[in-house]
mmCIF file of C-alpha atoms and ligand atoms in Angstrom:
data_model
loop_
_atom_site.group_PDB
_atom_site.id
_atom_site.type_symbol
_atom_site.label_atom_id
_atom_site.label_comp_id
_atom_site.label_asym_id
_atom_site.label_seq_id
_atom_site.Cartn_x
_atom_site.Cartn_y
_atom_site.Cartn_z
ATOM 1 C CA UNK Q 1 87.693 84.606 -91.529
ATOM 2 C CA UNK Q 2 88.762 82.030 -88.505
ATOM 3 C CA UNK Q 3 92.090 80.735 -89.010
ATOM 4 C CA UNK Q 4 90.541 77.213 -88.129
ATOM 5 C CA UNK Q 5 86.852 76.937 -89.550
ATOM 6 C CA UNK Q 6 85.118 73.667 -88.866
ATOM 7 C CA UNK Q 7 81.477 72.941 -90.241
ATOM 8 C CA UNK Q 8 79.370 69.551 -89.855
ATOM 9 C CA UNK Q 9 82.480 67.237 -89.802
ATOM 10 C CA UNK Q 10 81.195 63.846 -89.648
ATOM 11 C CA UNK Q 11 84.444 60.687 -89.667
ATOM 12 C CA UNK Q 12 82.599 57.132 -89.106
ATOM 13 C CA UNK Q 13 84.618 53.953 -89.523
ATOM 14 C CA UNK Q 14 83.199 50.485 -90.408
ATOM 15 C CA UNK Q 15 84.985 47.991 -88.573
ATOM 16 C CA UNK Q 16 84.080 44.538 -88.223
ATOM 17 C CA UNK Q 17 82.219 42.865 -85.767
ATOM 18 C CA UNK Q 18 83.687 39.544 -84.489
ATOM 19 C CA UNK Q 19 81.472 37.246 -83.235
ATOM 20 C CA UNK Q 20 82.369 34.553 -80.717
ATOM 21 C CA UNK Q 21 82.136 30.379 -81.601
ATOM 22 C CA UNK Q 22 83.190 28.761 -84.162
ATOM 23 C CA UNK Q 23 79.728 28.555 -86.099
ATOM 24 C CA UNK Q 24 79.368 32.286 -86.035
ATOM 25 C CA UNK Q 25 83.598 32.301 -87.293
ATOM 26 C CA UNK Q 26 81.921 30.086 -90.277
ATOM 27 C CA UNK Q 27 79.264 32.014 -90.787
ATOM 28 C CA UNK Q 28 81.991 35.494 -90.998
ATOM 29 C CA UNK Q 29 83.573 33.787 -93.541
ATOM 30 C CA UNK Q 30 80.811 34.560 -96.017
ATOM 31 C CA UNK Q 31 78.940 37.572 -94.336
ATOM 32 C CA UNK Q 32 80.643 39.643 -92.942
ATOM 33 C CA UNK Q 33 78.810 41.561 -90.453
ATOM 34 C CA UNK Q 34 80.217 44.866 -89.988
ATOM 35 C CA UNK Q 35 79.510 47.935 -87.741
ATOM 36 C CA UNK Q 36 79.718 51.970 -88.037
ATOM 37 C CA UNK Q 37 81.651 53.787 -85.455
ATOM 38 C CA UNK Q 38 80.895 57.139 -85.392
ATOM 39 C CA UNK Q 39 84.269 58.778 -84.177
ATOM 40 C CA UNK Q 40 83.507 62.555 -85.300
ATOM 41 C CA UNK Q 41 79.321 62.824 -85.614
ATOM 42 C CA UNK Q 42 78.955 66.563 -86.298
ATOM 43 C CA UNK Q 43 81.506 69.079 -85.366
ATOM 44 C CA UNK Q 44 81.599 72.588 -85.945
ATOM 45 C CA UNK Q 45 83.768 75.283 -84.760
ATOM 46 C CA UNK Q 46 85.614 78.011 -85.067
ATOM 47 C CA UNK Q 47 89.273 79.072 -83.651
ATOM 48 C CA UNK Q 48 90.870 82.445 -84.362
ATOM 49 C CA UNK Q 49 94.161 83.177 -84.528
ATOM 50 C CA UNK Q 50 96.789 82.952 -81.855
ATOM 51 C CA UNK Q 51 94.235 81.182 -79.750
ATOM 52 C CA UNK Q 52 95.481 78.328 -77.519
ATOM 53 C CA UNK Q 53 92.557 75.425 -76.776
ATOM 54 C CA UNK Q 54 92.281 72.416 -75.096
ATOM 55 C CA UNK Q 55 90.150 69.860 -76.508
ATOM 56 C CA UNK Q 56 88.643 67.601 -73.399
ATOM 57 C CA UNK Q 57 86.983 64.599 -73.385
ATOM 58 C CA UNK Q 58 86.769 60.909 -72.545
ATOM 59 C CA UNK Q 59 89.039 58.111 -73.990
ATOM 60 C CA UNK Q 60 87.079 57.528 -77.451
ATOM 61 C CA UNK Q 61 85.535 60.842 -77.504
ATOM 62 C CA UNK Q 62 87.147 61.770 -80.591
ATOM 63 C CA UNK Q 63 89.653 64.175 -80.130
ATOM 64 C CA UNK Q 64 92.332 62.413 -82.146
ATOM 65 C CA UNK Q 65 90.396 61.670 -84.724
ATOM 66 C CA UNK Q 66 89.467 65.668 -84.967
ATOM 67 C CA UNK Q 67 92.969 66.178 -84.804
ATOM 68 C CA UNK Q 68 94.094 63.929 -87.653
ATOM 69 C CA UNK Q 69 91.148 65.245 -90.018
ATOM 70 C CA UNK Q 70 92.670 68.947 -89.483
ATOM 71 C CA UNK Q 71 95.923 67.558 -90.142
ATOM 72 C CA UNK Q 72 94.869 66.077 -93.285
ATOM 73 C CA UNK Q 73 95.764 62.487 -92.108
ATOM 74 C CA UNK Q 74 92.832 61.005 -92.824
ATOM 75 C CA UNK Q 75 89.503 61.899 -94.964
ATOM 76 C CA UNK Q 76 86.245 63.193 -93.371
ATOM 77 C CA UNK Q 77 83.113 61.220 -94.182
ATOM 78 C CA UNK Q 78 81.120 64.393 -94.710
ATOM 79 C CA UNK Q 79 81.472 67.951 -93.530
ATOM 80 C CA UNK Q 80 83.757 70.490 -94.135
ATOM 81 C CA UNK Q 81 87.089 72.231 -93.101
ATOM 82 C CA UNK Q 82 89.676 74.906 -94.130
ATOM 83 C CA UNK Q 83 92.309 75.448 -92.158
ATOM 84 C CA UNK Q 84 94.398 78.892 -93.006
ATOM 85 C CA UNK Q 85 92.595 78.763 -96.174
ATOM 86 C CA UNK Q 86 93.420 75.272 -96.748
ATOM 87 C CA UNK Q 87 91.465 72.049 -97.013
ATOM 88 C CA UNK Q 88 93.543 69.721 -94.576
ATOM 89 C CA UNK Q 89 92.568 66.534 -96.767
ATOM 90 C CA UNK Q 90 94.051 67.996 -100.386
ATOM 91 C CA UNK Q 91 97.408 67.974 -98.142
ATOM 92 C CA UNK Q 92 99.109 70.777 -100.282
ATOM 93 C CA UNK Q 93 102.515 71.349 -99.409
ATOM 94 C CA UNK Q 94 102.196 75.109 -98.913
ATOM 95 C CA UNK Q 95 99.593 73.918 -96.431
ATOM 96 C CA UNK Q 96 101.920 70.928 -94.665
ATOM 97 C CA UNK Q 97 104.668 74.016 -94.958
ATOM 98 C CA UNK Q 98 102.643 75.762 -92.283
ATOM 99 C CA UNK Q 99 101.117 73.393 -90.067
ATOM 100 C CA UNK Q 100 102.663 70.626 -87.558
ATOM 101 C CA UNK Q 101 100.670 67.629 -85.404
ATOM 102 C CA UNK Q 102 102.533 66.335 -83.056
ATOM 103 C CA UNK Q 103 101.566 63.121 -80.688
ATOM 104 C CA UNK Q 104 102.520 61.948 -77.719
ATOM 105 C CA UNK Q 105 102.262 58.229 -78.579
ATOM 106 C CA UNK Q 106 103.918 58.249 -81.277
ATOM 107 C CA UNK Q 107 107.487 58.335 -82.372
ATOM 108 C CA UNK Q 108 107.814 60.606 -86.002
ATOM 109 C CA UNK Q 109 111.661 61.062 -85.261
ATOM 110 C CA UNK Q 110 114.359 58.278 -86.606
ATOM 111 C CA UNK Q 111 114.603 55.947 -83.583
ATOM 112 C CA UNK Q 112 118.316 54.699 -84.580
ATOM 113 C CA UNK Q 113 119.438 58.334 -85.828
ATOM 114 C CA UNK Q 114 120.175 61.118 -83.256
ATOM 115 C CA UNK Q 115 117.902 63.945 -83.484
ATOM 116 C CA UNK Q 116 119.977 66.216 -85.337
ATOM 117 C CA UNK Q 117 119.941 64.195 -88.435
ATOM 118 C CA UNK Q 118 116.195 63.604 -88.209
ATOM 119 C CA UNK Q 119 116.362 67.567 -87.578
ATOM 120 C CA UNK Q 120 118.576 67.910 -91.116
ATOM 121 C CA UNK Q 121 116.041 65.992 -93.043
ATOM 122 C CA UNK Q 122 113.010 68.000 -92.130
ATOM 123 C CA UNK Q 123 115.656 71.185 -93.119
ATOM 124 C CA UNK Q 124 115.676 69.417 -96.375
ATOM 125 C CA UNK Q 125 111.704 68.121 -97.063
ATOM 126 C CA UNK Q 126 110.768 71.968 -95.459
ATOM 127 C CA UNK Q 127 113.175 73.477 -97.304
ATOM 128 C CA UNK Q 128 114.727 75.637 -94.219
ATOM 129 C CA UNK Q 129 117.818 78.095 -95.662
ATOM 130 C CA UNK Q 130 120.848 77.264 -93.470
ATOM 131 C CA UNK Q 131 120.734 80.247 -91.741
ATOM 132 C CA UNK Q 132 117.223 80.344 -90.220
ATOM 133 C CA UNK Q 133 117.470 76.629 -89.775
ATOM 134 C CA UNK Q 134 120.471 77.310 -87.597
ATOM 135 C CA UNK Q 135 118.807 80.394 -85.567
ATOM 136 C CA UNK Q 136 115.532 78.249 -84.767
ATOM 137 C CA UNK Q 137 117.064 74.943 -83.892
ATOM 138 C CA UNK Q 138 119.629 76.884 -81.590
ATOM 139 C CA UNK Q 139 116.697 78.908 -80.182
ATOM 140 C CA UNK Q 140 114.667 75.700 -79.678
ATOM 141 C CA UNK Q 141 117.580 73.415 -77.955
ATOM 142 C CA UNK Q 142 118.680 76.275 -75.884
ATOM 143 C CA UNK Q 143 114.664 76.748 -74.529
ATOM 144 C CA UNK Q 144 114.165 73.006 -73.730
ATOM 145 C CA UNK Q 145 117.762 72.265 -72.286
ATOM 146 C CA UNK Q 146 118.532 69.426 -74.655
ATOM 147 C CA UNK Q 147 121.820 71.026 -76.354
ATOM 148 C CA UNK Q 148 123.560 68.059 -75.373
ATOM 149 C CA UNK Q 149 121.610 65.077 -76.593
ATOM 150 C CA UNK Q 150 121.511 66.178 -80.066
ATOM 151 C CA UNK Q 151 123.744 63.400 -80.792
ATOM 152 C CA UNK Q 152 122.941 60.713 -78.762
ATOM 153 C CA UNK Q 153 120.614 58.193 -80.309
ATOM 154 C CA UNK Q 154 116.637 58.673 -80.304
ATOM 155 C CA UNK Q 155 116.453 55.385 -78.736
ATOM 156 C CA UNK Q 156 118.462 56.188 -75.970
ATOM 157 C CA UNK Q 157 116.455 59.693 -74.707
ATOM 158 C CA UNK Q 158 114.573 59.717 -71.758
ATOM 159 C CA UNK Q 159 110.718 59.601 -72.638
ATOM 160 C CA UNK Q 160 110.515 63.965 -71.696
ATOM 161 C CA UNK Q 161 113.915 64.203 -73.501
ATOM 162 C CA UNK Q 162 112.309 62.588 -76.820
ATOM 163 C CA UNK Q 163 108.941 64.232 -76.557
ATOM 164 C CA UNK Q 164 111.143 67.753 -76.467
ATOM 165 C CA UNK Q 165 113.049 66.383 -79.300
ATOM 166 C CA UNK Q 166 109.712 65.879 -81.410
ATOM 167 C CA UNK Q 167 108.360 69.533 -80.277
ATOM 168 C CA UNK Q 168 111.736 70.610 -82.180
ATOM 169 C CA UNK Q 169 111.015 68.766 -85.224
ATOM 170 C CA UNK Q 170 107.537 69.983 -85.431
ATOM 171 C CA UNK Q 171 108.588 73.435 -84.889
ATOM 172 C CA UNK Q 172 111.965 74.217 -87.114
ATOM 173 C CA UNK Q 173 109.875 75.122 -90.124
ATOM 174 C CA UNK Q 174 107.804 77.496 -87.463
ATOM 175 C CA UNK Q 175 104.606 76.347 -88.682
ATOM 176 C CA UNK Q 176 101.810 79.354 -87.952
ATOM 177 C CA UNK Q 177 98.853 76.581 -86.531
ATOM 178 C CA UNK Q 178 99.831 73.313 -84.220
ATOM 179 C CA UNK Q 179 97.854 70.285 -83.007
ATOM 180 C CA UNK Q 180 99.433 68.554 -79.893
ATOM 181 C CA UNK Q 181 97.890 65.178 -79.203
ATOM 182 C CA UNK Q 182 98.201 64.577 -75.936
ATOM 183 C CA UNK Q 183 102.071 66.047 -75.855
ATOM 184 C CA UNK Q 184 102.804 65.092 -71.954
ATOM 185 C CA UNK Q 185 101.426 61.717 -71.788
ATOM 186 C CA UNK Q 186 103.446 59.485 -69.602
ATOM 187 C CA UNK Q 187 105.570 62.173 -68.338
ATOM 188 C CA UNK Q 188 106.470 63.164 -64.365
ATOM 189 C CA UNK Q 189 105.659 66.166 -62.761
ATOM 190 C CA UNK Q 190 108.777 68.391 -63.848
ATOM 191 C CA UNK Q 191 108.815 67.548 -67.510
ATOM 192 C CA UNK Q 192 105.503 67.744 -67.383
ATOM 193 C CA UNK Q 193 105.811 71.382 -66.356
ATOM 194 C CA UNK Q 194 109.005 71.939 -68.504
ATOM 195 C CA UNK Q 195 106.902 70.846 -71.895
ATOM 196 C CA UNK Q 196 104.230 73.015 -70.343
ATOM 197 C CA UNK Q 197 106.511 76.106 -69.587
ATOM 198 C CA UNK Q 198 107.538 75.861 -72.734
ATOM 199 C CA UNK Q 199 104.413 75.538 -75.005
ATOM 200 C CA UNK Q 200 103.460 78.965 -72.895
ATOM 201 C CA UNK Q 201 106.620 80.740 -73.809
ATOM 202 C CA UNK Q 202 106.593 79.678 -77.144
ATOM 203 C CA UNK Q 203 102.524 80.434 -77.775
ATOM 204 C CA UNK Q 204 102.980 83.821 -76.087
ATOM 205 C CA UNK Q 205 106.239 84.734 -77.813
ATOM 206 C CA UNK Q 206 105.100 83.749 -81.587
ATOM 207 C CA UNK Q 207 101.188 83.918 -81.062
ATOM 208 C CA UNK Q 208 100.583 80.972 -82.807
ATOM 209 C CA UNK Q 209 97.754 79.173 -82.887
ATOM 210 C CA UNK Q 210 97.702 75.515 -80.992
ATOM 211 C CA UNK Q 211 94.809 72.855 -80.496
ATOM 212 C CA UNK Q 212 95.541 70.742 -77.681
ATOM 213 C CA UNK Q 213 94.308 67.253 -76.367
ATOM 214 C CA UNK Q 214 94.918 66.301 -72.510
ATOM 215 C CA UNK Q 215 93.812 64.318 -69.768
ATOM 216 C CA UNK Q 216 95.904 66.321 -67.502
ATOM 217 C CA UNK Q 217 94.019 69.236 -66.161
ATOM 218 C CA UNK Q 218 96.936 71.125 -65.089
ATOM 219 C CA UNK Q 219 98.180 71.172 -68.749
ATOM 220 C CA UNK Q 220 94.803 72.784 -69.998
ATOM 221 C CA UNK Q 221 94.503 75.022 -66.853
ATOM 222 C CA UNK Q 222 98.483 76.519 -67.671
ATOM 223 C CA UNK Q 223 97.922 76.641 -71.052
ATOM 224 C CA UNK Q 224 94.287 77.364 -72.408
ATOM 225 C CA UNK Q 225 92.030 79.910 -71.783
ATOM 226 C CA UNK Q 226 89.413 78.331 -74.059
ATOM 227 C CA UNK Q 227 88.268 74.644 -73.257
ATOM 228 C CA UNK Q 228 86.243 72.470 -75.780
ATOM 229 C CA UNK Q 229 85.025 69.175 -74.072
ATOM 230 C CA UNK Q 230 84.048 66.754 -76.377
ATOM 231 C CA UNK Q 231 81.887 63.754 -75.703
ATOM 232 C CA UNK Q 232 80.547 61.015 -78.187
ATOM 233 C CA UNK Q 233 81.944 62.724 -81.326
ATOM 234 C CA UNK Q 234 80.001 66.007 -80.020
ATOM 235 C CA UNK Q 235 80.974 69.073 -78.848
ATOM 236 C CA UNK Q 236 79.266 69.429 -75.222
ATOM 237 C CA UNK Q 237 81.022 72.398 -74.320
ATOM 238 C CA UNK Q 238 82.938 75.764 -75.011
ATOM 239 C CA UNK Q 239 84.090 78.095 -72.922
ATOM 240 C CA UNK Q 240 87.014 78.580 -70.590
ATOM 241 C CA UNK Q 241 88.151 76.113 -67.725
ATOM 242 C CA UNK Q 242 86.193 77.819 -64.751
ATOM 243 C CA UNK Q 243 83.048 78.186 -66.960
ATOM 244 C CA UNK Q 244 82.515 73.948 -66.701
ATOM 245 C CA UNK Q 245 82.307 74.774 -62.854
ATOM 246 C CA UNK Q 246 79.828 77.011 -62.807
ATOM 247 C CA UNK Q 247 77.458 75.441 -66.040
ATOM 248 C CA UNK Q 248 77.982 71.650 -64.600
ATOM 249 C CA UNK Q 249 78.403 71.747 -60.893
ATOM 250 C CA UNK Q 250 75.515 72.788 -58.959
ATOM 251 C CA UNK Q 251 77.246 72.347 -55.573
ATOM 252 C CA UNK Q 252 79.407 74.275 -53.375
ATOM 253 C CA UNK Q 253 81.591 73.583 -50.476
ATOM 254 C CA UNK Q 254 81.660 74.908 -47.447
ATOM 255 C CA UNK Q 255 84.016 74.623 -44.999
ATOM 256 C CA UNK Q 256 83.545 75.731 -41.084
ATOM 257 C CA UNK Q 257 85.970 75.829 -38.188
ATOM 258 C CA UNK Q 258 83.842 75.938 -35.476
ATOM 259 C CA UNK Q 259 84.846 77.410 -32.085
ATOM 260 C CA UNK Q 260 85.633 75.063 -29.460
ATOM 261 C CA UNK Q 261 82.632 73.616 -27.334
ATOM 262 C CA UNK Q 262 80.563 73.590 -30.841
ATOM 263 C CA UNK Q 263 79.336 70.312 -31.989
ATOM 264 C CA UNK Q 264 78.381 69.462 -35.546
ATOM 265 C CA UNK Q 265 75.277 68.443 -34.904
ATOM 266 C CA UNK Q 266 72.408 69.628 -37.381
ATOM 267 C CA UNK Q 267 74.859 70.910 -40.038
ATOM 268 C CA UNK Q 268 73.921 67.784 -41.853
ATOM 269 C CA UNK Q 269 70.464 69.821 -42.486
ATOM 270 C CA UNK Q 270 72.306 72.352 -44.722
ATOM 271 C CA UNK Q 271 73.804 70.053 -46.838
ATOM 272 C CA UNK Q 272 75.769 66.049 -47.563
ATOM 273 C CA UNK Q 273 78.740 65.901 -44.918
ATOM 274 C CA UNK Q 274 82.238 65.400 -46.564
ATOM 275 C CA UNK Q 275 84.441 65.446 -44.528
ATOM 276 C CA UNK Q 276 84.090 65.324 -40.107
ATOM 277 C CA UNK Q 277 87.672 66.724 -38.592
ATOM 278 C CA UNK Q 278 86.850 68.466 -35.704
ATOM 279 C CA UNK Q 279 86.727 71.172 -35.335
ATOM 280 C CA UNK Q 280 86.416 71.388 -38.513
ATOM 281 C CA UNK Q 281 83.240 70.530 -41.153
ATOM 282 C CA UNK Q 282 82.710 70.292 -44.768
ATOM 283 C CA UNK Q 283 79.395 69.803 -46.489
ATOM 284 C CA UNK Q 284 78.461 69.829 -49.924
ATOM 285 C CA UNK Q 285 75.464 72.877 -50.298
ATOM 286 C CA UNK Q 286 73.561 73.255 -53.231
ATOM 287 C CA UNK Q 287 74.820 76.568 -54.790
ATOM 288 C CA UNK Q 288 71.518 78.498 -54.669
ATOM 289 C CA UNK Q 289 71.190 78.263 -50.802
ATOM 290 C CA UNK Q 290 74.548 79.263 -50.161
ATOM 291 C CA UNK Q 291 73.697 82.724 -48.864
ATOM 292 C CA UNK Q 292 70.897 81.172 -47.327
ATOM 293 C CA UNK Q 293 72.681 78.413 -45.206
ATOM 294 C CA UNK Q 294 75.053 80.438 -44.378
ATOM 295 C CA UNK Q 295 73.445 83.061 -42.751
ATOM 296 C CA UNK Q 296 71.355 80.174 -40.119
ATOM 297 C CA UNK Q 297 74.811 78.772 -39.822
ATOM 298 C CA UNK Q 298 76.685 82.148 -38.372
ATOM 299 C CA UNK Q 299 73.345 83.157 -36.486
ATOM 300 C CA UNK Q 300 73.424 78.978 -34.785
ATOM 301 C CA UNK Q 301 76.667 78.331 -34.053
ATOM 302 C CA UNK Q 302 80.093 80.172 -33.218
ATOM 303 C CA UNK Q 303 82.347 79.638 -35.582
ATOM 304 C CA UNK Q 304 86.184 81.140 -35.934
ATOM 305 C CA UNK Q 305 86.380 80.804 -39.440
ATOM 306 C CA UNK Q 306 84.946 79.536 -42.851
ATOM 307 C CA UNK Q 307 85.057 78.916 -46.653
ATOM 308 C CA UNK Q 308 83.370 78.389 -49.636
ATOM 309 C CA UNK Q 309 84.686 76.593 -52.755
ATOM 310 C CA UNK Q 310 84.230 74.848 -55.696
ATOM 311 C CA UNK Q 311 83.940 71.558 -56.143
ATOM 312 C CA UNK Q 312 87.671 69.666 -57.422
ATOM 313 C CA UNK Q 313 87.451 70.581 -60.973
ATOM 314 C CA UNK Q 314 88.295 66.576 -61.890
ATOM 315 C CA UNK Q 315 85.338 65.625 -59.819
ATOM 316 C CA UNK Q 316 83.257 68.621 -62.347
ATOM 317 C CA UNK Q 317 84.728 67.420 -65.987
ATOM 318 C CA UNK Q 318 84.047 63.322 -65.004
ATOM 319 C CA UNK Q 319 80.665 64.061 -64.342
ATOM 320 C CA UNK Q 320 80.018 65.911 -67.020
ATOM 321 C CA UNK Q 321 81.906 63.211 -68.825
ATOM 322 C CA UNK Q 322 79.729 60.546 -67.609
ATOM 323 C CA UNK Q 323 76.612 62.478 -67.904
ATOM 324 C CA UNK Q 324 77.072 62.490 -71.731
ATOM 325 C CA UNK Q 325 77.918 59.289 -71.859
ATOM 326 C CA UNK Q 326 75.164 57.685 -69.828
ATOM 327 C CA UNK Q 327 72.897 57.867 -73.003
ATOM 328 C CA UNK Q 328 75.075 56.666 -75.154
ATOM 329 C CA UNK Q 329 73.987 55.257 -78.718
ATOM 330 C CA UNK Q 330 76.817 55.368 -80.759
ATOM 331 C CA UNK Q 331 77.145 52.665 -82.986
ATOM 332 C CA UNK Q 332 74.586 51.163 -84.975
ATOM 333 C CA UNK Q 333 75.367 47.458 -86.427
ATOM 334 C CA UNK Q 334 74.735 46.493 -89.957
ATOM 335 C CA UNK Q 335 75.072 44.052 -92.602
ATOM 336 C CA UNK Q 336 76.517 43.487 -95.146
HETATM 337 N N1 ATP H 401 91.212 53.662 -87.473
HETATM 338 C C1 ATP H 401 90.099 53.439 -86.780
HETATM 339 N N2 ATP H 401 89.262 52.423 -87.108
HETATM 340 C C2 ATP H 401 88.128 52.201 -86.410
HETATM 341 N N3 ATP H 401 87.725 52.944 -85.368
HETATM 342 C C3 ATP H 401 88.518 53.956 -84.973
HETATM 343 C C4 ATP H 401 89.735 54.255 -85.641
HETATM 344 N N4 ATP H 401 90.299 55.323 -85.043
HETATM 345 C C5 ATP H 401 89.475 55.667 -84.022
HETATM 346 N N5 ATP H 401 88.402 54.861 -83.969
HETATM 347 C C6 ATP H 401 87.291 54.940 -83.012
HETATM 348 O O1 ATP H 401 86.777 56.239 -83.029
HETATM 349 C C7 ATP H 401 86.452 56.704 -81.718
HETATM 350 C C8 ATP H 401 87.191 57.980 -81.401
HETATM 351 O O2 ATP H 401 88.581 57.713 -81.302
HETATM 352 P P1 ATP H 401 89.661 58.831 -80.972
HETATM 353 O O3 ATP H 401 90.991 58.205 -81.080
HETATM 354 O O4 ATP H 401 89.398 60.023 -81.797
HETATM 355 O O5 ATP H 401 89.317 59.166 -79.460
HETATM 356 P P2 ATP H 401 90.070 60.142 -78.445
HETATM 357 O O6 ATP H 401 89.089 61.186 -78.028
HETATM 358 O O7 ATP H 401 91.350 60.617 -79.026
HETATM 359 O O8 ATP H 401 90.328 59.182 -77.201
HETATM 360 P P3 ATP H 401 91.590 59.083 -76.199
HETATM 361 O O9 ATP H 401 91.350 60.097 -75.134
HETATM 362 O O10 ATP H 401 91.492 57.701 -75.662
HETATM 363 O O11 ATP H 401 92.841 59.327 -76.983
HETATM 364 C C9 ATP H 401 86.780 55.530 -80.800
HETATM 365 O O12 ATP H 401 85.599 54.833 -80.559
HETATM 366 C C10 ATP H 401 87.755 54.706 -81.601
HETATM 367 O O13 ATP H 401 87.658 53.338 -81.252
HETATM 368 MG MG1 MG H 402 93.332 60.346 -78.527
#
């Protein structure tokens, strides 16, 4: 059995529809038109244990929403889901014993308290023995540097200093399975890469499992082997990071340095010109006539050197964002 098993899971919301002018405000007052928004639409998947993957997708795509039904925040409108056995939703406390969510945009430690006291009360609702309490929360501090703001007000951390803070509170009863929503949001470059060190060290070390939502590729690309993008409440994808190149970019790029004397000229027939630096030339090349192309090239011209890449993999996963999205039909307005 998966640790993480996932089957149909459907989460709309009704939410109602404003309309503008005051007749139509009149008119609310009695019916109340309302809409569906389909957040989840039918999910299904399977993680096994110790696995580390990043969920993808476009704002509104409905990874938090995934993320909150598996942590039992909210209830799905049909489907099913255990995780570790348990039905997130029934939100048994051997099941909260053994799980954590944590999210970037929002606080869950005592904003007036320093952390250690926020970190006492989870020893007390987890029920942590002093002594392995101790050992974890020393282990933790040491690994994220933060030994010395223990006591200093939540209020008064740094934004990387409080989003370590909250990985500590998620993880001092060691839960076995964690969801990180978006974990480095806001952050620079270094603690950006310090959360991320981390989360590798920490995965690695304990093999736990951890679902993870982030608009920063370099996050999913050090962390997760397996990607899920998901578009429109739909998974549109599995597989790992380089695997999106290859299924959703049909281009390569080729770049030539040609010898000097060459002119660019009649490149343009192998492909779209990006980029004119002379001497050297990059064109975009449909990935079945690579070979091709580049054999007329080296036979045409003299050239001292030469690559082939992909495509930015940004440039890949926004297409294949907005290629979902383009026939988009998500919410269906109704009375009532
Ligand atoms: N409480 C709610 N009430 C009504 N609609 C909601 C609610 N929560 C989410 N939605 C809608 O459900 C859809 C999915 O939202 P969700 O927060 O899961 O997206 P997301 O993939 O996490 O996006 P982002 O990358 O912006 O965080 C959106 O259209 C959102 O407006
Ligand atoms: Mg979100």
């Amino acid at each position: 059995m998966s640790i993480i098993q996932i089957d149909q899971l459907v989460k709309s919301y009704r939410v109602q529809q404003k309309k503008e002018g005051l007749r139509e405000a009149l008119r609310g007052l009695w019916h109340r038109e309302t809409k569906t928004v389909d957040a989840v639409r039918d999910i299904s998947l399977r993680v096994e244990s110790g696995e580390f993957v990043a969920f993808l997708g476009p704002n509104g795509a409905g990874k938090t929403t995934t993320l909150k039904l598996l942590s039992g925040v909210i209830y799905p409108t049909s489907g099913t889901a255990s995780v570790m056995g348990f039905v997130p939703w029934e939100r048994s406390l051997e099941y909260r014993r053994r799980f954590a969510l944590v999210m970037g945009q929002k606080n869950q430690l005592w904003w007036d308290l320093p952390a250690q006291e926020s970190f006492r009360l989870h020893q007390q609702i987890y029920k942590i023995d002093q002594t392995t309490f101790k050992q974890t929360l020393d282990e933790l501090t040491s690994l994220l540097t933060v030994q010395s703001l223990l006591g200093r007000p939540v209020r008064e951390l740094s934004l990387g200093e409080r989003m370590k803070m909250e990985l500590i509170a998620a993880l001092l009863h060691r839960p076995e399975v964690l969801f990180l929503d978006e974990p480095t949001i806001g952050l620079d470059v270094i603690a950006q890469h310090n959360i991320q060190q981390f989360l590798k060290f920490y995965q690695e070390e304990r093999r736990i499992t951890i679902l993870l939502t982030s608009h920063y590729m370099k996050d999913v690309a050090a962390l997760c082997k397996r990607v899920v993008v998901i578009a429109q409440g739909r998974i549109q994808y599995d597989g790992s990071l380089s695997g999106i190149v290859d299924s959703f970019s049909g281009d390569k790029i080729i770049t030539l340095q040609l010898s000097e004397g060459q002119s660019e000229l009649g490149l343009e027939r192998f492909g779209t010109l990006e980029k004119i630096a002379m001497p050297r030339v990059s064109f975009r090349c449909p990935r079945n006539d690579v070979s091709r192309s580049l054999a007329e090239i080296l036979s045409n011209y003299q050239i001292d050197d030469m690559s082939v890449e992909d495509p930015p993999l940004e440039e890949t996963i926004s297409k294949l964002f907005t290629h979902v999205s383009e026939d988009r039909t998500g919410e269906t307005a109704d009375q009532s």
